[in-house]
Amino acid sequence: MPERIEFWAYDVDDPLRSAVEHIGWEPRDGGWCRSFDARAHHVDEAFDNTHRLLEPALRQIAGLEAVPWRDALSELCARLNPANIDWWLGGSAAPRCAVPTSSRTTSI
């Protein structure tokens, strides 16, 4: 078994190159490579997620598409509220939004 697993991306458009480098991929042999310990858990799932989500994530990082943070935050509320988990959001986004949930409104 190899010590490292490598994920590769090719044909990265110019506007996305700084984004792919920003998230830790290295330019190599005409493509971009990211390596992981071969013993890492869920490598197959990570590869599937990378294949599905890398381009949209890079477009968001590069500022070409909006980050759907409201949808993600609504999903987080929907998952955590039924479990009675106390949580909060801090930082610059915290005072600017409120996310409705099925049982209550969570101010963040």
Tab-separated table of N, CA and C in Angstrom:
chain	number	residue	atom	x	y	z
A	1	MET	N	0.850	-1.186	0.000
A	1	MET	CA	0.000	0.000	0.000
A	1	MET	C	0.891	1.242	0.000
A	2	PRO	N	0.566	2.212	-0.844
A	2	PRO	CA	1.383	3.438	-0.870
A	2	PRO	C	1.212	4.230	0.433
A	3	GLU	N	2.205	5.039	0.745
A	3	GLU	CA	2.133	5.874	1.949
A	3	GLU	C	1.238	7.084	1.759
A	4	ARG	N	1.110	7.563	0.505
A	4	ARG	CA	0.324	8.761	0.213
A	4	ARG	C	-0.705	8.454	-0.873
A	5	ILE	N	-1.836	9.102	-0.784
A	5	ILE	CA	-2.872	9.086	-1.821
A	5	ILE	C	-2.881	10.476	-2.436
A	6	GLU	N	-2.928	10.554	-3.747
A	6	GLU	CA	-2.926	11.850	-4.416
A	6	GLU	C	-4.223	12.064	-5.173
A	7	PHE	N	-4.794	13.242	-5.007
A	7	PHE	CA	-5.923	13.698	-5.805
A	7	PHE	C	-5.343	14.684	-6.813
A	8	TRP	N	-5.805	14.604	-8.054
A	8	TRP	CA	-5.301	15.460	-9.115
A	8	TRP	C	-6.424	16.235	-9.781
A	9	ALA	N	-6.124	17.456	-10.171
A	9	ALA	CA	-7.052	18.279	-10.951
A	9	ALA	C	-6.281	18.814	-12.155
A	10	TYR	N	-6.916	18.733	-13.318
A	10	TYR	CA	-6.308	19.227	-14.553
A	10	TYR	C	-7.233	20.257	-15.186
A	11	ASP	N	-6.667	21.023	-16.102
A	11	ASP	CA	-7.435	22.020	-16.860
A	11	ASP	C	-8.131	23.027	-15.947
A	12	VAL	N	-7.420	23.497	-14.935
A	12	VAL	CA	-7.962	24.519	-14.042
A	12	VAL	C	-7.911	25.861	-14.767
A	13	ASP	N	-9.063	26.490	-14.908
A	13	ASP	CA	-9.141	27.784	-15.605
A	13	ASP	C	-8.315	28.844	-14.883
A	14	ASP	N	-7.797	29.799	-15.648
A	14	ASP	CA	-6.965	30.863	-15.085
A	14	ASP	C	-7.584	31.559	-13.873
A	15	PRO	N	-8.874	31.938	-13.908
A	15	PRO	CA	-9.432	32.649	-12.744
A	15	PRO	C	-9.465	31.801	-11.464
A	16	LEU	N	-9.310	30.478	-11.592
A	16	LEU	CA	-9.396	29.598	-10.423
A	16	LEU	C	-8.036	29.150	-9.897
A	17	ARG	N	-6.981	29.468	-10.609
A	17	ARG	CA	-5.653	28.972	-10.211
A	17	ARG	C	-5.197	29.497	-8.849
A	18	SER	N	-5.429	30.760	-8.575
A	18	SER	CA	-5.012	31.272	-7.260
A	18	SER	C	-5.862	30.645	-6.155
A	19	ALA	N	-7.120	30.333	-6.453
A	19	ALA	CA	-7.990	29.702	-5.451
A	19	ALA	C	-7.528	28.284	-5.150
A	20	VAL	N	-7.185	27.518	-6.180
A	20	VAL	CA	-6.759	26.134	-5.956
A	20	VAL	C	-5.439	26.103	-5.182
A	21	GLU	N	-4.573	27.049	-5.452
A	21	GLU	CA	-3.317	27.130	-4.700
A	21	GLU	C	-3.582	27.582	-3.263
A	22	HIS	N	-4.535	28.491	-3.100
A	22	HIS	CA	-4.879	29.016	-1.773
A	22	HIS	C	-5.341	27.900	-0.825
A	23	ILE	N	-6.023	26.887	-1.352
A	23	ILE	CA	-6.508	25.813	-0.482
A	23	ILE	C	-5.535	24.640	-0.384
A	24	GLY	N	-4.305	24.842	-0.834
A	24	GLY	CA	-3.253	23.875	-0.558
A	24	GLY	C	-2.930	22.874	-1.644
A	25	TRP	N	-3.465	23.062	-2.831
A	25	TRP	CA	-3.088	22.187	-3.935
A	25	TRP	C	-1.780	22.710	-4.524
A	26	GLU	N	-0.944	21.795	-5.001
A	26	GLU	CA	0.362	22.169	-5.543
A	26	GLU	C	0.402	21.959	-7.052
A	27	PRO	N	0.940	22.942	-7.788
A	27	PRO	CA	1.094	22.721	-9.224
A	27	PRO	C	2.198	21.693	-9.471
A	28	ARG	N	1.863	20.696	-10.301
A	28	ARG	CA	2.851	19.656	-10.591
A	28	ARG	C	2.498	18.953	-11.905
A	29	ASP	N	3.472	18.776	-12.740
A	29	ASP	CA	3.325	17.977	-13.966
A	29	ASP	C	2.109	18.369	-14.798
A	30	GLY	N	1.854	19.662	-14.928
A	30	GLY	CA	0.757	20.130	-15.764
A	30	GLY	C	-0.613	20.082	-15.119
A	31	GLY	N	-0.665	19.783	-13.843
A	31	GLY	CA	-1.939	19.736	-13.130
A	31	GLY	C	-1.759	20.268	-11.718
A	32	TRP	N	-2.730	19.977	-10.883
A	32	TRP	CA	-2.699	20.393	-9.483
A	32	TRP	C	-2.891	19.146	-8.627
A	33	CYS	N	-2.081	19.015	-7.581
A	33	CYS	CA	-2.081	17.797	-6.773
A	33	CYS	C	-2.283	18.126	-5.299
A	34	ARG	N	-3.018	17.272	-4.623
A	34	ARG	CA	-3.174	17.353	-3.167
A	34	ARG	C	-2.993	15.940	-2.653
A	35	SER	N	-2.087	15.738	-1.702
A	35	SER	CA	-1.832	14.380	-1.222
A	35	SER	C	-2.247	14.229	0.238
A	36	PHE	N	-2.571	12.989	0.583
A	36	PHE	CA	-3.044	12.639	1.920
A	36	PHE	C	-2.383	11.353	2.361
A	37	ASP	N	-2.333	11.156	3.652
A	37	ASP	CA	-1.852	9.899	4.202
A	37	ASP	C	-2.762	8.777	3.695
A	38	ALA	N	-2.190	7.720	3.175
A	38	ALA	CA	-2.969	6.623	2.610
A	38	ALA	C	-3.811	5.916	3.669
A	39	ARG	N	-3.457	6.089	4.936
A	39	ARG	CA	-4.241	5.456	6.006
A	39	ARG	C	-5.413	6.310	6.468
A	40	ALA	N	-5.603	7.465	5.846
A	40	ALA	CA	-6.700	8.353	6.239
A	40	ALA	C	-8.041	7.630	6.053
A	41	HIS	N	-8.948	7.920	6.947
A	41	HIS	CA	-10.276	7.319	6.878
A	41	HIS	C	-11.100	7.982	5.772
A	42	HIS	N	-11.969	7.227	5.160
A	42	HIS	CA	-12.956	7.728	4.201
A	42	HIS	C	-12.332	8.375	2.963
A	43	VAL	N	-11.232	7.832	2.485
A	43	VAL	CA	-10.561	8.398	1.315
A	43	VAL	C	-11.481	8.358	0.094
A	44	ASP	N	-12.215	7.274	-0.085
A	44	ASP	CA	-13.111	7.179	-1.241
A	44	ASP	C	-14.196	8.247	-1.182
A	45	GLU	N	-14.758	8.456	-0.014
A	45	GLU	CA	-15.782	9.492	0.152
A	45	GLU	C	-15.176	10.878	-0.079
A	46	ALA	N	-13.963	11.089	0.424
A	46	ALA	CA	-13.286	12.374	0.213
A	46	ALA	C	-13.041	12.619	-1.273
A	47	PHE	N	-12.650	11.569	-1.996
A	47	PHE	CA	-12.439	11.737	-3.432
A	47	PHE	C	-13.752	12.081	-4.134
A	48	ASP	N	-14.824	11.367	-3.786
A	48	ASP	CA	-16.131	11.656	-4.400
A	48	ASP	C	-16.563	13.094	-4.117
A	49	ASN	N	-16.385	13.544	-2.874
A	49	ASN	CA	-16.747	14.919	-2.523
A	49	ASN	C	-15.875	15.926	-3.266
A	50	THR	N	-14.595	15.635	-3.375
A	50	THR	CA	-13.689	16.529	-4.100
A	50	THR	C	-14.103	16.617	-5.564
A	51	HIS	N	-14.400	15.490	-6.155
A	51	HIS	CA	-14.815	15.463	-7.555
A	51	HIS	C	-16.081	16.287	-7.761
A	52	ARG	N	-17.003	16.197	-6.824
A	52	ARG	CA	-18.295	16.875	-6.944
A	52	ARG	C	-18.226	18.355	-6.567
A	53	LEU	N	-17.396	18.701	-5.589
A	53	LEU	CA	-17.463	20.028	-4.988
A	53	LEU	C	-16.273	20.944	-5.264
A	54	LEU	N	-15.199	20.430	-5.838
A	54	LEU	CA	-14.004	21.258	-5.996
A	54	LEU	C	-14.264	22.485	-6.859
A	55	GLU	N	-14.837	22.311	-8.038
A	55	GLU	CA	-15.036	23.473	-8.904
A	55	GLU	C	-15.977	24.507	-8.283
A	56	PRO	N	-17.148	24.120	-7.737
A	56	PRO	CA	-17.982	25.144	-7.094
A	56	PRO	C	-17.267	25.852	-5.944
A	57	ALA	N	-16.493	25.107	-5.158
A	57	ALA	CA	-15.763	25.731	-4.051
A	57	ALA	C	-14.722	26.711	-4.570
A	58	LEU	N	-14.013	26.337	-5.605
A	58	LEU	CA	-13.007	27.243	-6.172
A	58	LEU	C	-13.653	28.501	-6.731
A	59	ARG	N	-14.816	28.355	-7.354
A	59	ARG	CA	-15.516	29.525	-7.897
A	59	ARG	C	-15.948	30.459	-6.768
A	60	GLN	N	-16.318	29.889	-5.629
A	60	GLN	CA	-16.679	30.717	-4.474
A	60	GLN	C	-15.448	31.403	-3.895
A	61	ILE	N	-14.365	30.673	-3.742
A	61	ILE	CA	-13.127	31.235	-3.200
A	61	ILE	C	-12.610	32.359	-4.094
A	62	ALA	N	-12.739	32.175	-5.409
A	62	ALA	CA	-12.261	33.179	-6.369
A	62	ALA	C	-13.214	34.371	-6.482
A	63	GLY	N	-14.353	34.314	-5.805
A	63	GLY	CA	-15.306	35.413	-5.851
A	63	GLY	C	-16.166	35.428	-7.104
A	64	LEU	N	-16.197	34.327	-7.840
A	64	LEU	CA	-16.985	34.256	-9.063
A	64	LEU	C	-18.436	33.849	-8.802
A	65	GLU	N	-18.675	33.210	-7.672
A	65	GLU	CA	-20.023	32.819	-7.265
A	65	GLU	C	-20.179	33.109	-5.779
A	66	ALA	N	-21.392	33.414	-5.382
A	66	ALA	CA	-21.672	33.685	-3.972
A	66	ALA	C	-21.605	32.387	-3.164
A	67	VAL	N	-21.159	32.513	-1.940
A	67	VAL	CA	-21.147	31.375	-1.020
A	67	VAL	C	-22.554	31.234	-0.443
A	68	PRO	N	-23.177	30.055	-0.565
A	68	PRO	CA	-24.549	29.885	-0.078
A	68	PRO	C	-24.604	29.671	1.437
A	69	TRP	N	-24.089	30.631	2.179
A	69	TRP	CA	-23.965	30.458	3.621
A	69	TRP	C	-25.319	30.447	4.316
A	70	ARG	N	-26.287	31.181	3.819
A	70	ARG	CA	-27.611	31.168	4.462
A	70	ARG	C	-28.241	29.778	4.388
A	71	ASP	N	-28.120	29.135	3.239
A	71	ASP	CA	-28.652	27.776	3.104
A	71	ASP	C	-27.940	26.820	4.053
A	72	ALA	N	-26.614	26.943	4.121
A	72	ALA	CA	-25.846	26.069	5.004
A	72	ALA	C	-26.198	26.317	6.469
A	73	LEU	N	-26.374	27.572	6.838
A	73	LEU	CA	-26.721	27.903	8.214
A	73	LEU	C	-28.127	27.415	8.555
A	74	SER	N	-29.049	27.525	7.620
A	74	SER	CA	-30.392	27.000	7.841
A	74	SER	C	-30.363	25.489	8.043
A	75	GLU	N	-29.549	24.802	7.251
A	75	GLU	CA	-29.410	23.358	7.400
A	75	GLU	C	-28.804	23.007	8.757
A	76	LEU	N	-27.811	23.768	9.193
A	76	LEU	CA	-27.207	23.541	10.504
A	76	LEU	C	-28.255	23.695	11.605
A	77	CYS	N	-29.052	24.746	11.523
A	77	CYS	CA	-30.115	24.958	12.519
A	77	CYS	C	-31.102	23.796	12.504
A	78	ALA	N	-31.497	23.359	11.324
A	78	ALA	CA	-32.450	22.259	11.205
A	78	ALA	C	-31.919	20.978	11.820
A	79	ARG	N	-30.604	20.785	11.764
A	79	ARG	CA	-30.017	19.568	12.333
A	79	ARG	C	-29.758	19.690	13.833
A	80	LEU	N	-29.344	20.861	14.293
A	80	LEU	CA	-28.967	21.005	15.699
A	80	LEU	C	-30.148	21.275	16.620
A	81	ASN	N	-31.146	22.020	16.179
A	81	ASN	CA	-32.256	22.372	17.060
A	81	ASN	C	-32.994	21.158	17.614
A	82	PRO	N	-33.324	20.148	16.814
A	82	PRO	CA	-34.017	18.994	17.385
A	82	PRO	C	-33.174	18.231	18.406
A	83	ALA	N	-31.878	18.386	18.330
A	83	ALA	CA	-30.982	17.692	19.259
A	83	ALA	C	-30.744	18.491	20.539
A	84	ASN	N	-31.372	19.681	20.640
A	84	ASN	CA	-31.190	20.554	21.807
A	84	ASN	C	-29.720	20.864	22.083
A	85	ILE	N	-28.987	21.127	21.038
A	85	ILE	CA	-27.582	21.498	21.172
A	85	ILE	C	-27.494	23.016	21.212
A	86	ASP	N	-26.916	23.548	22.280
A	86	ASP	CA	-26.699	24.988	22.378
A	86	ASP	C	-25.471	25.359	21.550
A	87	TRP	N	-25.613	26.376	20.720
A	87	TRP	CA	-24.501	26.821	19.891
A	87	TRP	C	-24.695	28.290	19.576
A	88	TRP	N	-23.669	28.900	19.038
A	88	TRP	CA	-23.753	30.296	18.646
A	88	TRP	C	-22.796	30.539	17.497
A	89	LEU	N	-23.052	31.637	16.811
A	89	LEU	CA	-22.194	32.063	15.722
A	89	LEU	C	-21.530	33.351	16.139
A	90	GLY	N	-20.233	33.397	16.047
A	90	GLY	CA	-19.503	34.609	16.389
A	90	GLY	C	-18.846	35.190	15.160
A	91	GLY	N	-18.395	36.388	15.264
A	91	GLY	CA	-17.691	37.011	14.161
A	91	GLY	C	-18.520	38.077	13.485
A	92	SER	N	-18.037	38.529	12.347
A	92	SER	CA	-18.655	39.675	11.686
A	92	SER	C	-20.049	39.376	11.142
A	93	ALA	N	-20.374	38.135	10.874
A	93	ALA	CA	-21.701	37.796	10.345
A	93	ALA	C	-22.753	37.719	11.442
A	94	ALA	N	-22.341	37.565	12.682
A	94	ALA	CA	-23.274	37.290	13.766
A	94	ALA	C	-24.371	38.335	13.944
A	95	PRO	N	-24.099	39.633	13.934
A	95	PRO	CA	-25.185	40.578	14.207
A	95	PRO	C	-26.067	40.892	13.001
A	96	ARG	N	-25.788	40.326	11.835
A	96	ARG	CA	-26.478	40.765	10.631
A	96	ARG	C	-27.586	39.847	10.141
A	97	CYS	N	-27.831	38.725	10.776
A	97	CYS	CA	-28.824	37.829	10.197
A	97	CYS	C	-29.578	37.068	11.275
A	98	ALA	N	-30.731	36.590	10.904
A	98	ALA	CA	-31.521	35.686	11.733
A	98	ALA	C	-31.993	34.566	10.839
A	99	VAL	N	-31.896	33.357	11.323
A	99	VAL	CA	-32.254	32.205	10.517
A	99	VAL	C	-33.449	31.514	11.144
A	100	PRO	N	-34.598	31.466	10.448
A	100	PRO	CA	-35.754	30.771	11.008
A	100	PRO	C	-35.559	29.266	10.972
A	101	THR	N	-36.042	28.596	11.996
A	101	THR	CA	-36.039	27.143	12.034
A	101	THR	C	-37.461	26.680	12.238
A	102	SER	N	-37.661	25.403	12.252
A	102	SER	CA	-39.020	24.891	12.366
A	102	SER	C	-39.625	25.186	13.732
A	103	SER	N	-38.813	25.313	14.774
A	103	SER	CA	-39.370	25.484	16.099
A	103	SER	C	-39.136	26.869	16.694
A	104	ARG	N	-38.134	27.578	16.234
A	104	ARG	CA	-37.847	28.905	16.793
A	104	ARG	C	-36.943	29.657	15.847
A	105	THR	N	-36.769	30.923	16.088
A	105	THR	CA	-35.831	31.727	15.322
A	105	THR	C	-34.554	31.856	16.122
A	106	THR	N	-33.446	31.553	15.483
A	106	THR	CA	-32.146	31.645	16.116
A	106	THR	C	-31.480	32.902	15.640
A	107	SER	N	-31.221	33.829	16.538
A	107	SER	CA	-30.534	35.063	16.159
A	107	SER	C	-29.046	34.796	16.119
A	108	ILE	N	-28.455	35.238	15.043
A	108	ILE	CA	-27.013	35.039	14.919
A	108	ILE	C	-26.365	36.282	14.381
